[in-house]
Amino acid sequence: MTKLLFTPTTFVGMDLRNRIVYPPITTGLAEPDGKVSDRMVEFYRQRAAGGVGLIILEPGVVHQQAKLAKFSAGAWADDQIPGMTRLAKTIQNEGARVFLQLCHAGPKAHPRINGVPPSSASDKPFFFKMPTVALSQIEIKSVVNDFTLASARAREAGFDGVELHAAHFYLLSAFLSPVINHRTDAYGGDNQGRARIIREIVIAIKQMVGKDFPVTVRFHGYEEGAQGLKPCDAIEIAQIFAEAGADGLHVSAYGVPIPELVGIASVASSPIPAKEHPQAPFVDYAANVKRAINLPVIAVGKITDPEIAEQSLQEGKCDLVAVGRAILVDPQWPNKIAAGKKVIRCVGCLDCINSLAKGELVCRVNRELVRVCPS
Ligand SMILES: Cc1cc2nc3c(=O)[nH]c(=O)nc-3n(C[C@H](O)[C@H](O)[C@H](O)COP(=O)(O)O)c2cc1C
């Protein structure tokens, strides 16, 4: 039974037709200048038409030199707004709601793509020995401004809200995590200091873009390693976001604490559970935050079994479930599950993320993944 999964709900003040979210998954389908392409519109139209309640769009990058991938979508310039408007409308016309994820790649911004060394909370590289620049306080103010202006563009384009990407060791996550943030000023140190930049961004968006424009934050409920964020840190950090005015939380994680898998870097040190992992390995991190904080929570991470999705909702572990690769592979996943039909299954091979690093999203199961979209 998947009764609750398909019961309409209200999330951060907006109506959703069900409790299924398609989380941000970079497609590499944007134009080289970050504008929305026809292929991108068709790719997301198909997923909206598949019945999902909310799509959190892949990152709109907030600065031209902060791209995650060569063909990242952009939210750094006003001439990107018309394409974003077309995309948001197309998704909404299919009955789904749409948020734009906002991201600065920070220590993961490769100089080959961005033409400058990566910047971060401190000079500790994310990539092995990559020279990395610690942002000054003046540069931090400028990053806050970039996120705020990008939110204003998202609002103008008709998005239902924005999600700040503060997970997966991109810039905001690099500030949050003691693994990478070694600063000794007001933007480092304890959870309050490491969360400061995000707090300032949330406050600035609410002041400049509007209190009624929803802002959610995606962050880690757990990080692998002795220095990584622990569930108790996640609660403190979530409380800081709530007090700043955030409307909702999206709890991802980095690394799956299964002793026999720790040390296998490509499998364990990732926010993307592989075929070796059990179902929903991060859902209890979402539940940990949900229990402590009075904000709606999205859970994510290998939730491909609808019964487990339903159970997580029934048990109050989260308010919405994000279903990523399963919907990437089969855009009709929500409609098919609702109708009791068979879906095309993600096998957890990670070809998608590995191929994206080379520039194109490839799926072992659905070879037509991006080819079905007009180029
Ligand atoms: C190819 C690929 C690209 C991704 N890109 C992003 C991204 O741009 N931003 C983000 O927050 N997460 C990204 N993710 C992580 C997903 O949003 C999600 O957290 C992860 O895939 C686990 O969910 P799943 O098991 O349902 O796929 C990506 C995942 C994959 C597989």
Tab-separated table of C-alpha atoms and ligand atoms in Angstrom:
chain	number	residue	atom	x	y	z
A	1	MET	CA	0.000	0.000	0.000
A	2	THR	CA	1.300	3.455	-0.892
A	3	LYS	CA	-1.567	5.514	0.466
A	4	LEU	CA	0.335	8.398	2.069
A	5	LEU	CA	2.870	8.631	-0.764
A	6	PHE	CA	0.086	9.620	-3.147
A	7	THR	CA	-1.945	11.747	-0.736
A	8	PRO	CA	-1.723	15.443	-1.686
A	9	THR	CA	-0.030	17.654	0.881
A	10	THR	CA	1.173	21.150	1.620
A	11	PHE	CA	4.912	21.772	1.732
A	12	VAL	CA	6.407	25.172	2.636
A	13	GLY	CA	3.038	26.757	1.913
A	14	MET	CA	2.436	25.233	-1.526
A	15	ASP	CA	0.123	22.407	-2.556
A	16	LEU	CA	1.697	19.230	-3.917
A	17	ARG	CA	-0.221	16.479	-5.712
A	18	ASN	CA	1.799	13.808	-3.851
A	19	ARG	CA	4.857	13.435	-1.581
A	20	ILE	CA	7.404	12.450	-4.217
A	21	VAL	CA	10.294	14.800	-5.051
A	22	TYR	CA	12.692	14.520	-7.979
A	23	PRO	CA	15.924	15.811	-6.385
A	24	PRO	CA	18.572	17.904	-8.171
A	25	ILE	CA	20.510	15.810	-10.662
A	26	THR	CA	22.885	17.674	-12.948
A	27	THR	CA	22.134	16.666	-16.541
A	28	GLY	CA	24.837	18.598	-18.407
A	29	LEU	CA	22.104	19.612	-20.856
A	30	ALA	CA	22.386	23.408	-20.473
A	31	GLU	CA	23.951	25.563	-23.185
A	32	PRO	CA	27.657	26.443	-22.834
A	33	ASP	CA	26.642	29.907	-21.536
A	34	GLY	CA	24.423	28.351	-18.852
A	35	LYS	CA	21.149	29.089	-20.624
A	36	VAL	CA	18.368	26.516	-20.631
A	37	SER	CA	18.366	24.356	-23.782
A	38	ASP	CA	15.422	22.738	-25.610
A	39	ARG	CA	16.762	19.339	-24.561
A	40	MET	CA	16.709	20.404	-20.941
A	41	VAL	CA	13.088	21.586	-21.166
A	42	GLU	CA	12.032	18.275	-22.730
A	43	PHE	CA	14.024	16.235	-20.203
A	44	TYR	CA	12.207	17.900	-17.284
A	45	ARG	CA	8.814	17.942	-19.053
A	46	GLN	CA	9.015	14.155	-19.234
A	47	ARG	CA	9.756	13.868	-15.516
A	48	ALA	CA	6.974	16.301	-14.557
A	49	ALA	CA	4.575	14.382	-16.816
A	50	GLY	CA	5.587	11.207	-14.975
A	51	GLY	CA	3.567	12.357	-11.975
A	52	VAL	CA	6.167	13.635	-9.477
A	53	GLY	CA	4.910	16.231	-6.965
A	54	LEU	CA	7.951	18.512	-6.786
A	55	ILE	CA	11.002	18.843	-8.989
A	56	ILE	CA	14.051	20.464	-7.426
A	57	LEU	CA	15.882	21.487	-10.542
A	58	GLU	CA	19.581	20.861	-11.001
A	59	PRO	CA	21.760	23.754	-9.863
A	60	GLY	CA	21.443	27.180	-11.255
A	61	VAL	CA	25.039	28.198	-10.642
A	62	VAL	CA	25.288	31.589	-8.905
A	63	HIS	CA	28.565	32.761	-10.456
A	64	GLN	CA	30.032	32.200	-13.910
A	65	GLN	CA	33.295	30.898	-12.422
A	66	ALA	CA	31.610	28.518	-9.979
A	67	LYS	CA	30.283	25.822	-12.330
A	68	LEU	CA	29.985	22.209	-11.211
A	69	ALA	CA	30.235	20.849	-14.742
A	70	LYS	CA	31.061	22.148	-18.199
A	71	PHE	CA	27.380	22.406	-19.124
A	72	SER	CA	25.981	23.587	-15.794
A	73	ALA	CA	22.816	25.672	-15.888
A	74	GLY	CA	23.262	29.279	-14.779
A	75	ALA	CA	21.381	31.702	-12.555
A	76	TRP	CA	24.157	34.289	-12.571
A	77	ALA	CA	22.842	36.596	-15.307
A	78	ASP	CA	19.558	38.279	-16.174
A	79	ASP	CA	19.629	36.999	-19.755
A	80	GLN	CA	19.281	33.471	-18.316
A	81	ILE	CA	15.814	34.353	-16.924
A	82	PRO	CA	13.733	33.783	-20.118
A	83	GLY	CA	14.971	30.177	-20.475
A	84	MET	CA	14.392	29.555	-16.782
A	85	THR	CA	10.869	30.945	-17.145
A	86	ARG	CA	10.110	28.553	-20.032
A	87	LEU	CA	11.447	25.618	-18.023
A	88	ALA	CA	9.519	26.489	-14.843
A	89	LYS	CA	6.258	26.985	-16.805
A	90	THR	CA	6.679	23.712	-18.701
A	91	ILE	CA	7.083	21.772	-15.444
A	92	GLN	CA	4.180	23.566	-13.747
A	93	ASN	CA	1.922	22.978	-16.769
A	94	GLU	CA	2.423	19.236	-16.230
A	95	GLY	CA	1.068	19.604	-12.671
A	96	ALA	CA	4.325	19.546	-10.689
A	97	ARG	CA	5.856	22.284	-8.558
A	98	VAL	CA	9.411	23.399	-9.195
A	99	PHE	CA	12.268	24.744	-7.095
A	100	LEU	CA	15.623	25.855	-8.434
A	101	GLN	CA	18.666	24.557	-6.574
A	102	LEU	CA	21.318	27.276	-6.192
A	103	CYS	CA	24.956	26.293	-6.025
A	104	HIS	CA	28.501	27.588	-6.013
A	105	ALA	CA	30.881	24.697	-6.747
A	106	GLY	CA	33.542	26.035	-4.348
A	107	PRO	CA	36.347	23.504	-3.828
A	108	LYS	CA	34.825	21.261	-6.523
A	109	ALA	CA	34.955	23.987	-9.210
A	110	HIS	CA	37.587	22.582	-11.540
A	111	PRO	CA	39.976	25.171	-13.072
A	112	ARG	CA	39.731	23.373	-16.436
A	113	ILE	CA	36.037	24.333	-16.515
A	114	ASN	CA	36.096	27.649	-14.663
A	115	GLY	CA	39.465	29.099	-15.645
A	116	VAL	CA	40.346	29.979	-12.029
A	117	PRO	CA	41.524	27.953	-9.033
A	118	PRO	CA	38.707	26.636	-6.838
A	119	SER	CA	37.714	28.735	-3.837
A	120	SER	CA	36.594	27.400	-0.502
A	121	ALA	CA	36.210	28.017	3.215
A	122	SER	CA	39.912	27.333	3.695
A	123	ASP	CA	42.773	26.272	1.479
A	124	LYS	CA	42.319	22.549	2.123
A	125	PRO	CA	41.768	21.017	-1.335
A	126	PHE	CA	38.812	18.796	-2.103
A	127	PHE	CA	40.609	17.263	-5.082
A	128	PHE	CA	43.994	15.747	-4.303
A	129	LYS	CA	46.620	18.557	-4.049
A	130	MET	CA	44.544	21.024	-6.134
A	131	PRO	CA	45.636	24.559	-5.143
A	132	THR	CA	42.554	26.022	-3.445
A	133	VAL	CA	41.953	29.612	-2.347
A	134	ALA	CA	40.340	30.505	0.996
A	135	LEU	CA	37.692	33.224	0.555
A	136	SER	CA	38.268	36.542	2.344
A	137	GLN	CA	35.395	38.069	4.334
A	138	ILE	CA	34.793	40.586	1.526
A	139	GLU	CA	34.558	37.712	-0.962
A	140	ILE	CA	32.118	35.929	1.371
A	141	LYS	CA	29.845	39.018	1.261
A	142	SER	CA	30.008	38.863	-2.510
A	143	VAL	CA	29.004	35.160	-2.483
A	144	VAL	CA	26.027	36.027	-0.233
A	145	ASN	CA	25.064	38.665	-2.790
A	146	ASP	CA	25.408	36.183	-5.688
A	147	PHE	CA	23.008	33.744	-3.984
A	148	THR	CA	20.557	36.544	-3.226
A	149	LEU	CA	20.537	37.868	-6.799
A	150	ALA	CA	20.180	34.329	-8.178
A	151	SER	CA	17.140	33.825	-5.899
A	152	ALA	CA	15.617	37.043	-7.216
A	153	ARG	CA	16.085	35.710	-10.783
A	154	ALA	CA	14.471	32.408	-9.793
A	155	ARG	CA	11.488	34.272	-8.378
A	156	GLU	CA	11.201	36.427	-11.492
A	157	ALA	CA	11.318	33.269	-13.630
A	158	GLY	CA	8.309	31.883	-11.754
A	159	PHE	CA	9.963	29.142	-9.680
A	160	ASP	CA	7.993	28.114	-6.589
A	161	GLY	CA	11.088	28.472	-4.408
A	162	VAL	CA	14.827	27.860	-4.161
A	163	GLU	CA	16.989	25.270	-2.477
A	164	LEU	CA	20.452	26.234	-1.224
A	165	HIS	CA	22.912	23.452	-2.031
A	166	ALA	CA	24.839	23.128	1.217
A	167	ALA	CA	25.703	19.449	0.729
A	168	HIS	CA	28.222	17.272	-1.104
A	169	PHE	CA	31.241	19.532	-0.399
A	170	TYR	CA	30.360	22.323	-2.796
A	171	LEU	CA	31.035	25.793	-1.388
A	172	LEU	CA	28.319	26.077	1.287
A	173	SER	CA	28.924	22.507	2.378
A	174	ALA	CA	32.662	23.203	2.554
A	175	PHE	CA	31.862	26.000	5.024
A	176	LEU	CA	29.569	23.748	7.085
A	177	SER	CA	31.955	20.827	7.347
A	178	PRO	CA	34.794	20.708	9.883
A	179	VAL	CA	36.547	18.360	7.440
A	180	ILE	CA	37.214	21.272	5.061
A	181	ASN	CA	36.528	24.445	7.050
A	182	HIS	CA	39.674	25.205	9.035
A	183	ARG	CA	38.990	28.966	9.380
A	184	THR	CA	39.665	30.696	12.649
A	185	ASP	CA	37.475	33.783	12.019
A	186	ALA	CA	33.697	34.233	12.470
A	187	TYR	CA	32.986	31.895	9.512
A	188	GLY	CA	34.747	28.892	11.043
A	189	GLY	CA	35.002	27.129	14.395
A	190	ASP	CA	31.789	25.799	15.909
A	191	ASN	CA	28.507	24.992	14.141
A	192	GLN	CA	27.354	28.604	14.559
A	193	GLY	CA	30.474	29.914	12.805
A	194	ARG	CA	30.523	27.315	10.023
A	195	ALA	CA	26.807	27.854	9.328
A	196	ARG	CA	27.158	31.670	9.341
A	197	ILE	CA	27.427	32.134	5.567
A	198	ILE	CA	24.238	30.112	4.982
A	199	ARG	CA	22.429	31.981	7.754
A	200	GLU	CA	23.391	35.278	6.081
A	201	ILE	CA	22.195	34.022	2.678
A	202	VAL	CA	18.802	32.924	4.035
A	203	ILE	CA	18.328	36.260	5.828
A	204	ALA	CA	19.381	38.243	2.731
A	205	ILE	CA	17.003	36.305	0.448
A	206	LYS	CA	14.116	36.795	2.840
A	207	GLN	CA	14.869	40.527	3.107
A	208	MET	CA	15.491	41.239	-0.565
A	209	VAL	CA	13.410	38.664	-2.453
A	210	GLY	CA	10.478	38.347	-0.067
A	211	LYS	CA	9.519	36.580	3.149
A	212	ASP	CA	6.907	34.602	1.233
A	213	PHE	CA	9.406	33.105	-1.255
A	214	PRO	CA	10.259	29.604	0.058
A	215	VAL	CA	13.901	28.768	0.778
A	216	THR	CA	14.990	25.252	1.683
A	217	VAL	CA	18.483	24.065	2.581
A	218	ARG	CA	20.051	20.777	1.480
A	219	PHE	CA	22.765	19.649	3.889
A	220	HIS	CA	24.390	16.558	5.424
A	221	GLY	CA	22.694	14.768	8.290
A	222	TYR	CA	25.913	12.758	8.623
A	223	GLU	CA	29.444	12.843	7.224
A	224	GLU	CA	31.853	9.965	7.204
A	225	GLY	CA	35.102	10.248	9.177
A	226	ALA	CA	36.169	11.339	12.641
A	227	GLN	CA	35.931	15.049	11.770
A	228	GLY	CA	32.712	14.822	9.758
A	229	LEU	CA	29.365	16.270	10.844
A	230	LYS	CA	27.503	13.983	13.211
A	231	PRO	CA	23.730	13.718	13.698
A	232	CYS	CA	23.950	15.983	16.789
A	233	ASP	CA	25.706	18.664	14.670
A	234	ALA	CA	23.009	18.321	12.037
A	235	ILE	CA	20.370	19.216	14.631
A	236	GLU	CA	22.269	22.313	15.794
A	237	ILE	CA	22.851	23.429	12.213
A	238	ALA	CA	19.213	22.857	11.256
A	239	GLN	CA	18.153	24.989	14.211
A	240	ILE	CA	20.367	27.828	12.919
A	241	PHE	CA	18.716	27.561	9.475
A	242	ALA	CA	15.255	27.540	11.076
A	243	GLU	CA	16.012	30.652	13.141
A	244	ALA	CA	17.337	32.437	10.034
A	245	GLY	CA	13.963	31.848	8.337
A	246	ALA	CA	14.498	28.740	6.173
A	247	ASP	CA	11.204	27.072	5.260
A	248	GLY	CA	12.297	23.460	4.854
A	249	LEU	CA	15.222	21.040	4.997
A	250	HIS	CA	16.530	18.398	2.603
A	251	VAL	CA	18.728	15.930	4.437
A	252	SER	CA	21.396	14.214	2.362
A	253	ALA	CA	24.557	12.559	3.740
A	254	TYR	CA	28.102	11.788	2.735
A	255	GLY	CA	29.160	8.197	3.193
A	256	VAL	CA	27.232	5.180	4.316
A	257	PRO	CA	28.344	3.816	7.671
A	258	ILE	CA	28.586	0.146	6.777
A	259	PRO	CA	31.875	-1.084	8.283
A	260	GLU	CA	32.680	-3.569	5.515
A	261	LEU	CA	32.257	-0.824	2.880
A	262	VAL	CA	34.237	1.947	4.579
A	263	GLY	CA	37.460	2.581	2.702
A	264	ILE	CA	36.057	1.679	-0.705
A	265	ALA	CA	36.091	5.310	-1.792
A	266	SER	CA	33.801	5.153	-4.806
A	267	VAL	CA	31.194	3.264	-2.843
A	268	ALA	CA	31.294	4.571	0.694
A	269	SER	CA	32.431	8.204	0.390
A	270	SER	CA	29.546	9.481	-1.589
A	271	PRO	CA	26.062	10.966	-1.263
A	272	ILE	CA	24.917	8.453	-3.902
A	273	PRO	CA	24.337	4.974	-2.462
A	274	ALA	CA	25.442	2.197	-4.803
A	275	LYS	CA	24.103	-1.270	-5.551
A	276	GLU	CA	25.972	-2.667	-2.526
A	277	HIS	CA	23.953	-0.475	-0.157
A	278	PRO	CA	20.632	-1.267	1.472
A	279	GLN	CA	17.469	0.733	0.758
A	280	ALA	CA	17.162	4.219	2.278
A	281	PRO	CA	20.482	4.307	4.182
A	282	PHE	CA	20.106	8.036	4.994
A	283	VAL	CA	16.483	8.158	6.047
A	284	ASP	CA	17.272	7.959	9.765
A	285	TYR	CA	19.431	11.091	9.437
A	286	ALA	CA	16.370	12.886	8.095
A	287	ALA	CA	14.315	11.458	10.965
A	288	ASN	CA	16.909	12.696	13.467
A	289	VAL	CA	16.480	16.265	12.167
A	290	LYS	CA	12.702	15.941	11.767
A	291	ARG	CA	12.270	14.883	15.414
A	292	ALA	CA	14.195	17.918	16.695
A	293	ILE	CA	13.249	20.767	14.350
A	294	ASN	CA	9.865	22.209	13.568
A	295	LEU	CA	10.341	22.374	9.771
A	296	PRO	CA	9.257	20.033	6.968
A	297	VAL	CA	11.954	17.575	5.957
A	298	ILE	CA	12.744	15.794	2.681
A	299	ALA	CA	14.565	12.455	2.919
A	300	VAL	CA	16.754	11.176	0.078
A	301	GLY	CA	19.103	8.357	-0.872
A	302	LYS	CA	18.212	5.090	-2.599
A	303	ILE	CA	14.527	5.218	-1.784
A	304	THR	CA	13.457	3.067	-4.697
A	305	ASP	CA	11.110	0.655	-2.929
A	306	PRO	CA	7.703	2.378	-2.678
A	307	GLU	CA	6.866	0.376	0.459
A	308	ILE	CA	9.913	1.821	2.223
A	309	ALA	CA	9.006	5.302	1.003
A	310	GLU	CA	5.513	4.814	2.405
A	311	GLN	CA	6.803	3.433	5.700
A	312	SER	CA	9.184	6.398	6.166
A	313	LEU	CA	6.236	8.768	5.718
A	314	GLN	CA	3.908	6.704	7.934
A	315	GLU	CA	6.480	6.614	10.715
A	316	GLY	CA	6.882	10.398	10.523
A	317	LYS	CA	10.571	10.179	9.590
A	318	CYS	CA	10.103	12.775	6.847
A	319	ASP	CA	7.419	14.811	5.088
A	320	LEU	CA	8.467	14.096	1.498
A	321	VAL	CA	10.661	11.457	-0.124
A	322	ALA	CA	13.105	12.275	-2.912
A	323	VAL	CA	13.443	9.614	-5.583
A	324	GLY	CA	16.407	10.471	-7.799
A	325	ARG	CA	17.955	7.856	-10.047
A	326	ALA	CA	14.777	5.755	-10.080
A	327	ILE	CA	12.949	8.655	-11.782
A	328	LEU	CA	16.018	9.527	-13.847
A	329	VAL	CA	15.855	6.012	-15.320
A	330	ASP	CA	12.068	5.818	-15.550
A	331	PRO	CA	10.378	9.247	-15.671
A	332	GLN	CA	6.992	7.522	-15.304
A	333	TRP	CA	7.988	6.030	-11.906
A	334	PRO	CA	5.306	7.889	-9.854
A	335	ASN	CA	2.453	7.206	-12.310
A	336	LYS	CA	3.464	3.559	-12.709
A	337	ILE	CA	3.769	2.957	-8.951
A	338	ALA	CA	0.381	4.617	-8.377
A	339	ALA	CA	-1.150	2.340	-11.038
A	340	GLY	CA	0.593	-0.790	-9.709
A	341	LYS	CA	2.619	-1.161	-12.918
A	342	LYS	CA	6.195	-2.411	-13.325
A	343	VAL	CA	8.933	0.252	-13.486
A	344	ILE	CA	12.301	0.231	-15.258
A	345	ARG	CA	14.709	-0.286	-12.362
A	346	CYS	CA	17.888	1.647	-11.517
A	347	VAL	CA	20.599	-0.955	-10.859
A	348	GLY	CA	22.811	1.402	-8.821
A	349	CYS	CA	25.802	0.973	-11.152
A	350	LEU	CA	26.798	4.680	-10.853
A	351	ASP	CA	27.450	4.965	-14.599
A	352	CYS	CA	25.363	8.191	-14.462
A	353	ILE	CA	27.620	10.071	-12.071
A	354	ASN	CA	30.796	8.647	-13.594
A	355	SER	CA	29.752	9.594	-17.138
A	356	LEU	CA	28.667	13.066	-16.060
A	357	ALA	CA	32.239	13.773	-15.002
A	358	LYS	CA	33.152	13.203	-18.668
A	359	GLY	CA	30.426	15.587	-19.881
A	360	GLU	CA	27.395	13.452	-20.766
A	361	LEU	CA	24.826	11.710	-18.645
A	362	VAL	CA	24.709	8.030	-19.598
A	363	CYS	CA	22.525	5.315	-18.075
A	364	ARG	CA	23.255	1.611	-18.427
A	365	VAL	CA	19.565	0.721	-18.133
A	366	ASN	CA	17.918	3.527	-20.118
A	367	ARG	CA	20.190	4.160	-23.117
A	368	GLU	CA	17.701	6.709	-24.483
A	369	LEU	CA	17.965	8.827	-21.310
A	370	VAL	CA	19.014	12.103	-22.909
A	371	ARG	CA	18.846	11.039	-26.568
A	372	VAL	CA	15.027	11.109	-26.554
A	373	CYS	CA	15.246	14.856	-26.054
A	374	PRO	CA	15.613	16.921	-29.249
A	375	SER	CA	19.100	18.376	-29.650
B	1	LIG	C1	24.238	11.939	-12.067
B	1	LIG	C2	23.937	12.593	-10.750
B	1	LIG	C3	24.037	13.984	-10.621
B	1	LIG	C4	23.712	14.609	-9.405
B	1	LIG	N1	23.759	15.982	-9.318
B	1	LIG	C5	23.401	16.584	-8.163
B	1	LIG	C6	23.362	18.007	-8.067
B	1	LIG	O1	23.648	18.722	-9.028
B	1	LIG	N2	22.980	18.573	-6.879
B	1	LIG	C7	22.646	17.799	-5.795
B	1	LIG	O2	22.309	18.336	-4.737
B	1	LIG	N3	22.678	16.447	-5.863
B	1	LIG	C8	23.013	15.836	-7.005
B	1	LIG	N4	22.980	14.468	-7.082
B	1	LIG	C9	22.550	13.677	-5.905
B	1	LIG	C10	21.041	13.387	-5.970
B	1	LIG	O3	20.267	14.541	-5.820
B	1	LIG	C11	20.629	12.401	-4.852
B	1	LIG	O4	20.889	12.983	-3.613
B	1	LIG	C12	21.361	11.067	-4.944
B	1	LIG	O5	21.348	10.586	-6.282
B	1	LIG	C13	20.736	10.008	-4.032
B	1	LIG	O6	19.372	9.815	-4.372
B	1	LIG	P1	18.890	8.526	-5.261
B	1	LIG	O7	19.477	7.323	-4.605
B	1	LIG	O8	17.395	8.575	-5.176
B	1	LIG	O9	19.405	8.718	-6.645
B	1	LIG	C14	23.309	13.825	-8.298
B	1	LIG	C15	23.204	12.440	-8.432
B	1	LIG	C16	23.498	11.818	-9.635
B	1	LIG	C17	23.319	10.340	-9.751
